[in-house]
PDB file of C-alpha atoms in Angstrom:
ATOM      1  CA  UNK A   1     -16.749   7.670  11.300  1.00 92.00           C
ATOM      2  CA  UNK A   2     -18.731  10.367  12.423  1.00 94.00           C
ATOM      3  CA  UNK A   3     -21.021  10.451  15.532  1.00 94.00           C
ATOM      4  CA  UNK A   4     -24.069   9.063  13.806  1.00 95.00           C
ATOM      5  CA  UNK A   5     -22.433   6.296  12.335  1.00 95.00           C
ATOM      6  CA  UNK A   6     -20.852   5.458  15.342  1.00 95.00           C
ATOM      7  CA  UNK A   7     -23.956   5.294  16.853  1.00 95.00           C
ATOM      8  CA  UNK A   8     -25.302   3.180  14.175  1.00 95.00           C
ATOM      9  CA  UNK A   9     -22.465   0.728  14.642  1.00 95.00           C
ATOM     10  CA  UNK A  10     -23.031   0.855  18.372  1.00 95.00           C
ATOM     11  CA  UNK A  11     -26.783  -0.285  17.930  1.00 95.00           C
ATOM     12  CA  UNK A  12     -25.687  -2.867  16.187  1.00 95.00           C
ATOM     13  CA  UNK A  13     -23.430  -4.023  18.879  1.00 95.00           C
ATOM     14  CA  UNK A  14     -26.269  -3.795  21.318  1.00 94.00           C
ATOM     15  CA  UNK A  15     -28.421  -5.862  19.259  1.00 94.00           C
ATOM     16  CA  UNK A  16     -26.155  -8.871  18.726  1.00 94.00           C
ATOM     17  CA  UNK A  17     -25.213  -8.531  22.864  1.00 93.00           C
ATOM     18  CA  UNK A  18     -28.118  -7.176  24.699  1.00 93.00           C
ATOM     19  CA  UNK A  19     -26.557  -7.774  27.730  1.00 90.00           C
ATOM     20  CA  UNK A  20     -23.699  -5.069  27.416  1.00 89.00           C
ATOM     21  CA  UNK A  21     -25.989  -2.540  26.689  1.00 92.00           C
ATOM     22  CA  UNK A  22     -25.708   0.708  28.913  1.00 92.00           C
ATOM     23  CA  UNK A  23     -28.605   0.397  31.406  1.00 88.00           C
ATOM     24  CA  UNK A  24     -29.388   4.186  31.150  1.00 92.00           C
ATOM     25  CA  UNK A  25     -29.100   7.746  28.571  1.00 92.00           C
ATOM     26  CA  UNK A  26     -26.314   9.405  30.434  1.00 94.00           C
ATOM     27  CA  UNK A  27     -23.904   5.990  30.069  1.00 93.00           C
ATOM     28  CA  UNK A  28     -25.087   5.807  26.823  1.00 94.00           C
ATOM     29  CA  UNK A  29     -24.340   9.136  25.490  1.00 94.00           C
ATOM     30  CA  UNK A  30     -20.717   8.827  27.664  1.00 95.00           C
ATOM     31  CA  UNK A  31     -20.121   5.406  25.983  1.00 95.00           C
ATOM     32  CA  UNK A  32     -20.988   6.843  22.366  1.00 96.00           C
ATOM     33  CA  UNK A  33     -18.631  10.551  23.246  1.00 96.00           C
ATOM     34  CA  UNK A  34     -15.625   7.712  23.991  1.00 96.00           C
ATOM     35  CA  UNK A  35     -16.221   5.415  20.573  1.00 96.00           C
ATOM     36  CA  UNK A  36     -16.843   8.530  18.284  1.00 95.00           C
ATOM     37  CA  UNK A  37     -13.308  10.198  19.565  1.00 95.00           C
ATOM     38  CA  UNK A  38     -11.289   7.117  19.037  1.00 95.00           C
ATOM     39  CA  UNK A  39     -12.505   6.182  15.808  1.00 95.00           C
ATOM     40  CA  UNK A  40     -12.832   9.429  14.403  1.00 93.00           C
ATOM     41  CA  UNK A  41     -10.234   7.760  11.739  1.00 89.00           C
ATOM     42  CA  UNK A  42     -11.487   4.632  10.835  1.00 91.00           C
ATOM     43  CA  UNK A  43     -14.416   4.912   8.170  1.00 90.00           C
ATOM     44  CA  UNK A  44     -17.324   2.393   8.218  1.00 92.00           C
ATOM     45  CA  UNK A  45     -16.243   0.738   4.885  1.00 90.00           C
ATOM     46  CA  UNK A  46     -13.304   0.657   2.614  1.00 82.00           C
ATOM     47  CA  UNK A  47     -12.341  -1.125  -0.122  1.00 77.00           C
ATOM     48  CA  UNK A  48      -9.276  -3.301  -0.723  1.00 74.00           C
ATOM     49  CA  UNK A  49      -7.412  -3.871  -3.805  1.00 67.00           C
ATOM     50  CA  UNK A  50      -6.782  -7.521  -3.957  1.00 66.00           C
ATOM     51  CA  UNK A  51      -9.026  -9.031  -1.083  1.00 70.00           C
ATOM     52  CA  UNK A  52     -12.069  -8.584   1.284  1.00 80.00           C
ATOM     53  CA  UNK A  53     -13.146  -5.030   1.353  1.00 85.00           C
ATOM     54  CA  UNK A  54     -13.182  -3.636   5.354  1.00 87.00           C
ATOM     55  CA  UNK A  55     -17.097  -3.183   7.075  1.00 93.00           C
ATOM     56  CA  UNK A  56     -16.332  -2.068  10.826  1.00 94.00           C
ATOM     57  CA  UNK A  57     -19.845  -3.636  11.735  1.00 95.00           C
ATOM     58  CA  UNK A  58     -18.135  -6.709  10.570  1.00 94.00           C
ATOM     59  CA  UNK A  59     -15.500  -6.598  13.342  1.00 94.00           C
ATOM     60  CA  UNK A  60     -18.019  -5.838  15.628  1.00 95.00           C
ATOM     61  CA  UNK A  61     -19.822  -9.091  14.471  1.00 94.00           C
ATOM     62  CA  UNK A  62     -16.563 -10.907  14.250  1.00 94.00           C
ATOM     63  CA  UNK A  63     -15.534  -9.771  18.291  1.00 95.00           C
ATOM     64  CA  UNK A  64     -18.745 -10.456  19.825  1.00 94.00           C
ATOM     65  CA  UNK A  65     -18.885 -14.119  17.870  1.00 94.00           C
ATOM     66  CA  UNK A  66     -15.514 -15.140  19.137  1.00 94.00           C
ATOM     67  CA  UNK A  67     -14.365 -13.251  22.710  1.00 92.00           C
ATOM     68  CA  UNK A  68     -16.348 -13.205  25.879  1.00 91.00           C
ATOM     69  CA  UNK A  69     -15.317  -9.859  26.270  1.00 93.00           C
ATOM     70  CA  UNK A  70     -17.377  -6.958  25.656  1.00 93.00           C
ATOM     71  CA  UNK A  71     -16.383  -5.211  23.027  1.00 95.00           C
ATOM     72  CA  UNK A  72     -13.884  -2.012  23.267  1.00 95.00           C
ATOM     73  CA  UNK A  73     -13.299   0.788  20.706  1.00 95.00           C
ATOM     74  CA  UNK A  74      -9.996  -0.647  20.142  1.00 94.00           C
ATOM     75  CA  UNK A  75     -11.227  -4.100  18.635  1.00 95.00           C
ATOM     76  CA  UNK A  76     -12.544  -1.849  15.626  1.00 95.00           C
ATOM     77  CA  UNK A  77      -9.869   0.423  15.253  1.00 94.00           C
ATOM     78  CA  UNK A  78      -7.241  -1.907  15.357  1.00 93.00           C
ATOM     79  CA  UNK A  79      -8.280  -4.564  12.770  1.00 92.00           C
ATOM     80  CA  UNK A  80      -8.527  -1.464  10.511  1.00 89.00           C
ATOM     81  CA  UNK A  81      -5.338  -0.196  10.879  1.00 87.00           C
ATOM     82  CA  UNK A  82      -4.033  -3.862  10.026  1.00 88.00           C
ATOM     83  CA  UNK A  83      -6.229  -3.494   7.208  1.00 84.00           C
ATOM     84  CA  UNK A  84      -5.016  -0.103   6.233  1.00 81.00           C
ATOM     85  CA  UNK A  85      -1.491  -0.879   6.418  1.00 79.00           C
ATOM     86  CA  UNK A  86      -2.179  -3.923   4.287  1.00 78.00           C
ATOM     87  CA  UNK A  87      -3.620  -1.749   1.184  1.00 74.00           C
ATOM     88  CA  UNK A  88      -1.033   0.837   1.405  1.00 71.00           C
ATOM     89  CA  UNK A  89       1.442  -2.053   1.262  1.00 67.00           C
ATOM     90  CA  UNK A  90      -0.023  -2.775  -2.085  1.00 64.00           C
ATOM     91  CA  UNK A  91       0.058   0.547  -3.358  1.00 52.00           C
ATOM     92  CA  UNK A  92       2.635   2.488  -5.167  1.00 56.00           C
ATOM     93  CA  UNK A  93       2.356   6.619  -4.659  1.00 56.00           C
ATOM     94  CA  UNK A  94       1.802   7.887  -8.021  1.00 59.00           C
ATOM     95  CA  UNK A  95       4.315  10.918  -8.890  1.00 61.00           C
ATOM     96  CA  UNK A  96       1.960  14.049  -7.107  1.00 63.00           C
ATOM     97  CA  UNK A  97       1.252  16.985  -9.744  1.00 68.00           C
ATOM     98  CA  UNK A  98       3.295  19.254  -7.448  1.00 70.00           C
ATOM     99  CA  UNK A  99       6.713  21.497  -7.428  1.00 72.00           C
ATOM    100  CA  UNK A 100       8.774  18.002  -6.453  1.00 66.00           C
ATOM    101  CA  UNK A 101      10.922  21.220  -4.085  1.00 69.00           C
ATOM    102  CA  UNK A 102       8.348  22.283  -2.219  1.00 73.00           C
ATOM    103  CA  UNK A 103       8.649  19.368   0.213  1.00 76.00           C
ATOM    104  CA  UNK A 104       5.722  20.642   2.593  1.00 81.00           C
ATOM    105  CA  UNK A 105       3.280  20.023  -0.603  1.00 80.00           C
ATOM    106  CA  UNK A 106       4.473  17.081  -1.881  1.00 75.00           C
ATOM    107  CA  UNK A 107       4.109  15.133   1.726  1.00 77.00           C
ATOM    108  CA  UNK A 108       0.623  16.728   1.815  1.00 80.00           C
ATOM    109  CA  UNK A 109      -0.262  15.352  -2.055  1.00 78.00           C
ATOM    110  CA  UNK A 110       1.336  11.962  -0.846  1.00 72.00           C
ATOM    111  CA  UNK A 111      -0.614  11.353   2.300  1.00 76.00           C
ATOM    112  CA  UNK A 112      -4.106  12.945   0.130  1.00 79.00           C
ATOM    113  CA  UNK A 113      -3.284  10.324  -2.043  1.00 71.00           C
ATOM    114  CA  UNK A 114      -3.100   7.621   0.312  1.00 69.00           C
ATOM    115  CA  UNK A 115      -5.822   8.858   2.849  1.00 71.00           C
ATOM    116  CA  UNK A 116      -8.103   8.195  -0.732  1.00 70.00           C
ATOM    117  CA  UNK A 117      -6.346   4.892  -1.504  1.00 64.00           C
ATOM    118  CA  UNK A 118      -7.183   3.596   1.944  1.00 63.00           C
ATOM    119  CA  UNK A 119     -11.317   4.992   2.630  1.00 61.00           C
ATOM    120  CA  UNK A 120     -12.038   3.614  -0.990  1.00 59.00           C
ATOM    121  CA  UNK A 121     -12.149   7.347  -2.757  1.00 61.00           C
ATOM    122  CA  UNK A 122      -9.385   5.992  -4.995  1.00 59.00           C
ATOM    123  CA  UNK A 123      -8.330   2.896  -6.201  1.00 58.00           C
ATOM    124  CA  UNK A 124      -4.696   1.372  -5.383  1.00 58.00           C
ATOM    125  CA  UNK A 125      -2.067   1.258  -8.244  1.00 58.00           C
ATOM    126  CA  UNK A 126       1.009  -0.533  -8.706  1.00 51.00           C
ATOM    127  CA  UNK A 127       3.812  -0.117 -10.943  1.00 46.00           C
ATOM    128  CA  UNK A 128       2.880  -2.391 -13.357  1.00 43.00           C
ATOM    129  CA  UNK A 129      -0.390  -0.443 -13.806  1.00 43.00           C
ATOM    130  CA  UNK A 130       1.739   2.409 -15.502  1.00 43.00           C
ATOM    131  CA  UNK A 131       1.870   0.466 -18.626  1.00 44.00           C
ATOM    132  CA  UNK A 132      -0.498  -1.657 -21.056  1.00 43.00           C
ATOM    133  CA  UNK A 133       2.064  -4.718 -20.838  1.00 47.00           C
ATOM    134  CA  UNK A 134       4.717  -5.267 -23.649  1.00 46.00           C
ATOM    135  CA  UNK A 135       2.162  -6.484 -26.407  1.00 49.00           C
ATOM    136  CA  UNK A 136       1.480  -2.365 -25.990  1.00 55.00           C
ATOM    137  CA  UNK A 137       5.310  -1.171 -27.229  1.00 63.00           C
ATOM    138  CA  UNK A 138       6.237   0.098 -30.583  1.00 67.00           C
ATOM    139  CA  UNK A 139       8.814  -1.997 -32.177  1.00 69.00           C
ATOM    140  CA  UNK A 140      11.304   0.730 -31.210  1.00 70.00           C
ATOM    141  CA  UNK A 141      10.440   0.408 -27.935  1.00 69.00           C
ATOM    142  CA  UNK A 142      10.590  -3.513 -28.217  1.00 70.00           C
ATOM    143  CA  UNK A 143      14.350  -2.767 -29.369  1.00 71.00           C
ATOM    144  CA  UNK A 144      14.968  -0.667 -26.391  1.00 71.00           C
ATOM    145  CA  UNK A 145      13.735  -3.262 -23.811  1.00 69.00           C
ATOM    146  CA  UNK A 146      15.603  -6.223 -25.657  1.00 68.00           C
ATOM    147  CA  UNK A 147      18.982  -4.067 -25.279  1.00 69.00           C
ATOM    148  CA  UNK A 148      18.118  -3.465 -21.693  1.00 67.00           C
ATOM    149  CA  UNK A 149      17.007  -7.008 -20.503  1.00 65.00           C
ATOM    150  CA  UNK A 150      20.690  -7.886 -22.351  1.00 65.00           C
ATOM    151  CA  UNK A 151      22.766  -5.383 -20.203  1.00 63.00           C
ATOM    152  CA  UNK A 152      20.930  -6.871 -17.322  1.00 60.00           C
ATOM    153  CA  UNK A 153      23.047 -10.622 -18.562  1.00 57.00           C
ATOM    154  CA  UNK A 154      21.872 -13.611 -19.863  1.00 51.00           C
ATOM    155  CA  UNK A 155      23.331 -16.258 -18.144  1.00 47.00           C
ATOM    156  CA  UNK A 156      20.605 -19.054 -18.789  1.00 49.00           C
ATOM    157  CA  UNK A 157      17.986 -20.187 -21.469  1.00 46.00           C
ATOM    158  CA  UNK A 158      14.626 -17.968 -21.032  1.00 47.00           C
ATOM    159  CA  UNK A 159      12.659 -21.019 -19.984  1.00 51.00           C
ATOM    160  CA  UNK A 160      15.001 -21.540 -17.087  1.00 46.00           C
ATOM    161  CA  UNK A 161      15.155 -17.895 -15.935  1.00 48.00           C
ATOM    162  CA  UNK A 162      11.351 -17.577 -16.068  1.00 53.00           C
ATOM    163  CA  UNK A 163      11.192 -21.180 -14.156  1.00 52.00           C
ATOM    164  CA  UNK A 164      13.623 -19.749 -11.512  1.00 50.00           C
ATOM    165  CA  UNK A 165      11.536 -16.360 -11.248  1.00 47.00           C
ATOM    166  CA  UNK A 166       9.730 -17.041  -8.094  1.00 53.00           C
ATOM    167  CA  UNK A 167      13.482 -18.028  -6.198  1.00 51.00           C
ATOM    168  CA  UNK A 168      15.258 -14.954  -7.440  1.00 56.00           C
ATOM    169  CA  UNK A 169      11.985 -12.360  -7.485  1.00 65.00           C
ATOM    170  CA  UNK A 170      14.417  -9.144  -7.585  1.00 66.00           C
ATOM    171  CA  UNK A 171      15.967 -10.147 -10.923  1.00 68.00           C
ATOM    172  CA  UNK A 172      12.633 -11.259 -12.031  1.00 68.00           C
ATOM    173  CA  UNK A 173      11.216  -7.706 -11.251  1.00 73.00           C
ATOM    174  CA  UNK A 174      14.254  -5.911 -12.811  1.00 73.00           C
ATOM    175  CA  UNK A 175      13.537  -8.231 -15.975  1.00 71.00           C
ATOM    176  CA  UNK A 176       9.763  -7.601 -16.367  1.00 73.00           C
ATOM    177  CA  UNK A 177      10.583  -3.908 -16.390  1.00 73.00           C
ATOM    178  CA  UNK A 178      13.066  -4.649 -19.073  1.00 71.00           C
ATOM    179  CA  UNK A 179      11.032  -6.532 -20.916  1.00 70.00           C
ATOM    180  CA  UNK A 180       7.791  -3.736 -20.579  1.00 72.00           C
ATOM    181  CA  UNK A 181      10.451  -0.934 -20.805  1.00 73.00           C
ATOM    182  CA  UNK A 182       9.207   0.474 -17.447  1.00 81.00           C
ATOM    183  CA  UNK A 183      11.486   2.506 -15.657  1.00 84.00           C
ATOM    184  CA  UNK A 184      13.198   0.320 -12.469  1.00 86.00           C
ATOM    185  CA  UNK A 185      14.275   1.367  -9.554  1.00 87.00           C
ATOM    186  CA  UNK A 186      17.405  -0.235  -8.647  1.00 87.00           C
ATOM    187  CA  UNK A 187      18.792   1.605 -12.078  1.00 87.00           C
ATOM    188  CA  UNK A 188      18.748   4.925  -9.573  1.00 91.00           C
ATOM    189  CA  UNK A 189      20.360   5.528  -5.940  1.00 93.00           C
ATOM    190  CA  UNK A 190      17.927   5.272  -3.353  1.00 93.00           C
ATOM    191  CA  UNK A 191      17.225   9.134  -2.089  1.00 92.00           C
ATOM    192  CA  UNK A 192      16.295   7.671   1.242  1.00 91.00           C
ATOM    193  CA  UNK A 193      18.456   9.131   4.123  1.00 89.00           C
ATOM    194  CA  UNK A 194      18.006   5.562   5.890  1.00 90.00           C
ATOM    195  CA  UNK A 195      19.160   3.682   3.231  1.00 92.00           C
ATOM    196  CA  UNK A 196      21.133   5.372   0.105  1.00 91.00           C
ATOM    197  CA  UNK A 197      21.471   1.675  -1.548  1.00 91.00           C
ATOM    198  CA  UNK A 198      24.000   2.156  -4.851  1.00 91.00           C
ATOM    199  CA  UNK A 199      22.133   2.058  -7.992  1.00 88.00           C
ATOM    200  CA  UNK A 200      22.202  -2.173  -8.904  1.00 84.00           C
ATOM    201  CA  UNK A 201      21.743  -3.131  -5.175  1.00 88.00           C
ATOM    202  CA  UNK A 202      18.258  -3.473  -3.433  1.00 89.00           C
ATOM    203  CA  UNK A 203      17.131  -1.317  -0.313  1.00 90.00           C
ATOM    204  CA  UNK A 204      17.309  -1.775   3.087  1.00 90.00           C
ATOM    205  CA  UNK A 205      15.381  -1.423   5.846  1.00 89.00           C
ATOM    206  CA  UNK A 206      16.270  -0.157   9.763  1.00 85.00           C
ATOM    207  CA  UNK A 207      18.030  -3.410  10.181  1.00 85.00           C
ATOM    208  CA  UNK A 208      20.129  -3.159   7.336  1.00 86.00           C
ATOM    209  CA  UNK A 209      18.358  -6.259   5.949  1.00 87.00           C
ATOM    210  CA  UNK A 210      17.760  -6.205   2.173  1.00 87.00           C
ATOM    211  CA  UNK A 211      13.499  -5.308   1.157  1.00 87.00           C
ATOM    212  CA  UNK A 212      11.836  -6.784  -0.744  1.00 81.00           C
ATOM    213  CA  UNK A 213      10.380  -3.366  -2.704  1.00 84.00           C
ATOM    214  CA  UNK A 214      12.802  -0.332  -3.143  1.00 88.00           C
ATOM    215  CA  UNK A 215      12.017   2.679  -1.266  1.00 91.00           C
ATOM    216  CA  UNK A 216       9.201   4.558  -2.487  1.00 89.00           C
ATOM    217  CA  UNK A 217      10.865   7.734  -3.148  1.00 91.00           C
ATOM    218  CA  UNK A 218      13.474   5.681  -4.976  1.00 89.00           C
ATOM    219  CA  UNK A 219      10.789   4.359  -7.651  1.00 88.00           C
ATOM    220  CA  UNK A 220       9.449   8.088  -8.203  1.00 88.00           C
ATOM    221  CA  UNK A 221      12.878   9.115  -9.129  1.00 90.00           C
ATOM    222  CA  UNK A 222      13.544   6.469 -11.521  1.00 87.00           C
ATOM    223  CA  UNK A 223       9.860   6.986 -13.054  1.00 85.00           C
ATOM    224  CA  UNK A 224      10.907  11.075 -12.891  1.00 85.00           C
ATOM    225  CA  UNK A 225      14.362  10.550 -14.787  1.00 84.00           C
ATOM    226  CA  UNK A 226      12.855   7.853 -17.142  1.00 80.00           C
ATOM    227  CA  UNK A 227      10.460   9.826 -18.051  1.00 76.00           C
ATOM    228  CA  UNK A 228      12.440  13.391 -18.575  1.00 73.00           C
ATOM    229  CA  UNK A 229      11.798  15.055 -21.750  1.00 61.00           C
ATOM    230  CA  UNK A 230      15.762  14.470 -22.680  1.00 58.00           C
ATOM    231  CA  UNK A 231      15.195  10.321 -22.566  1.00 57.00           C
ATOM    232  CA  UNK A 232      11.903  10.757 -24.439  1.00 51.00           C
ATOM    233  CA  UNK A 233      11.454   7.950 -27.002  1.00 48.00           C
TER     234      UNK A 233
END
C-alpha cells in the first residue's frame, strides 16, 4: 500500500475506535510514517484462487471486533502473509519465457510471476489447468495415456483404485496424469539440491519427510522434457 491508502485504512481504524485516535497532527503523521513503511508490501486487496479474496480494512475490522488491543501494523501485515503463503501454495510456476541458464532471470520471471499471482494481477494455475481434461485427447493420445497408466500397474479393478484415491493421493495424482497424458513429475529426478528424490519416489522436505507435491523445479523439468520437440506427439 502506498501512503494514501494507508492513510485511508488508518481512517477507517479511527472511525470504528475513536478512542485510539492520535490526539494531535504531529502523532498522527508519525503514526501514519510507521504503518506506510511496514506495509509497504501488503496491497489493500487481493484475490484468492479458491476462497475469500484478502481486504486489509477487513483485518482491521476483524482486530478491533475481537482484541482489546489497539491495533498494530503487524495485525495487517501478518494475516496477509498467511494469506499470501496460502495462494502461492495453490499455485504452480508456469515454465518463464526465459534462457532456463541464465539463472539470475529465471528467479526474477519466477518471483514476477508470483508477486502477480499473489496482488490479484494474475490468476493462480495449477497443473491440471495445462490441459482441457482427457475428453480433449486425440485417440492417439488416448493410446499413449492407456500404455502409460498400464506401466504405472494395475493391481485392482478401476472402481476400487478410484474408491481408494483419496488414501493413496500420490498414485492417484500419478494416474490422473496418465490418464490426461500430462507430463508427471515423479517420472524425472528432483533437481532440488535439498532433496534429489530418484525418479518413482516422492520429494522430501528439510526433515527428510516425504511432501505431499514434488518440488517445483522438479514439475518444470518434467513439463520441459515432456514437452521437447523430440517427444512431440
Amino acid at each position: 500500500m502506498d501512503r494514501r491508502e494507508v492513510a485511508a485504512l488508518l481512517a477507517y481504524a479511527d472511525r470504528l475506535d475513536p478512542t485510539r485516535a492520535p490526539t494531535d497532527k504531529a502523532a498522527a503523521g508519525e503514526r501514519l510514517a510507521q504503518w506506510a513503511d511496514l506495509l509497504s508490501d501488503v496491497p489493500p486487496t487481493a484475490q484468492h484462487p479458491g476462497g475469500r479474496p484478502w481486504d486489509a480494512s477487513q483485518a482491521v475490522r476483524h482486530h478491533i471486533a475481537t482484541s482489546p488491543y489497539p491495533i498494530k501494523p503487524s495485525d495487517v501485515s501478518r494475516p496477509w502473509h498467511t494469506f499470501k503463503a496460502d495462494v502461492i501454495g495453490r499455485h504452480h510456476d508456469p515454465v518463464p519465457a526465459v534462457d532456463p541458464d541464465d539463472s539470475t532471470a529465471y528467479v526474477r520471471a519466477l518471483a514476477a510471476n508470483r508477486t502477480a499471482v499473489v496482488t490479484g494481477a494474475a490468476v493462480a494455475t495449477s497443473f491440471r489447468e495445462l490441459t482441457f481434461g482427457a475428453a480433449a485427447l486425440t485417440p492417439g493420445e488416448q493410446a499413449q495415456a492407456a500404455a502409460r497408466r498400464a506401466a504405472l500397474g494395475e493391481y485392482m479393478p478401476r472402481t476400487v483404485a478410484d474408491a481408494l484415491a483419496d488414501y493413496r493421493p500420490r498414485r492417484a495424482q500419478r494416474e490422473r496424469a496418465a490418464a490426461e497424458n500430462l507430463p508427471d513429475a515423479l517420472d524425472v529426478a528432483c533437481p532440488y539440491e535439498h532433496c534429489r528424490a530418484d525418479a518413482g519416489e516422492p520429494c522430501r522436505n528439510a526433515r527428510r519427510a516425504p511432501r505431499d507435491k514434488p518440488h517445483p523445479s522438479r514439475l518444470d523439468l518434467a513439463t520441459a522434457r515432456y514437452y521437447a520437440p523430440e517427444n512431440a506427439r
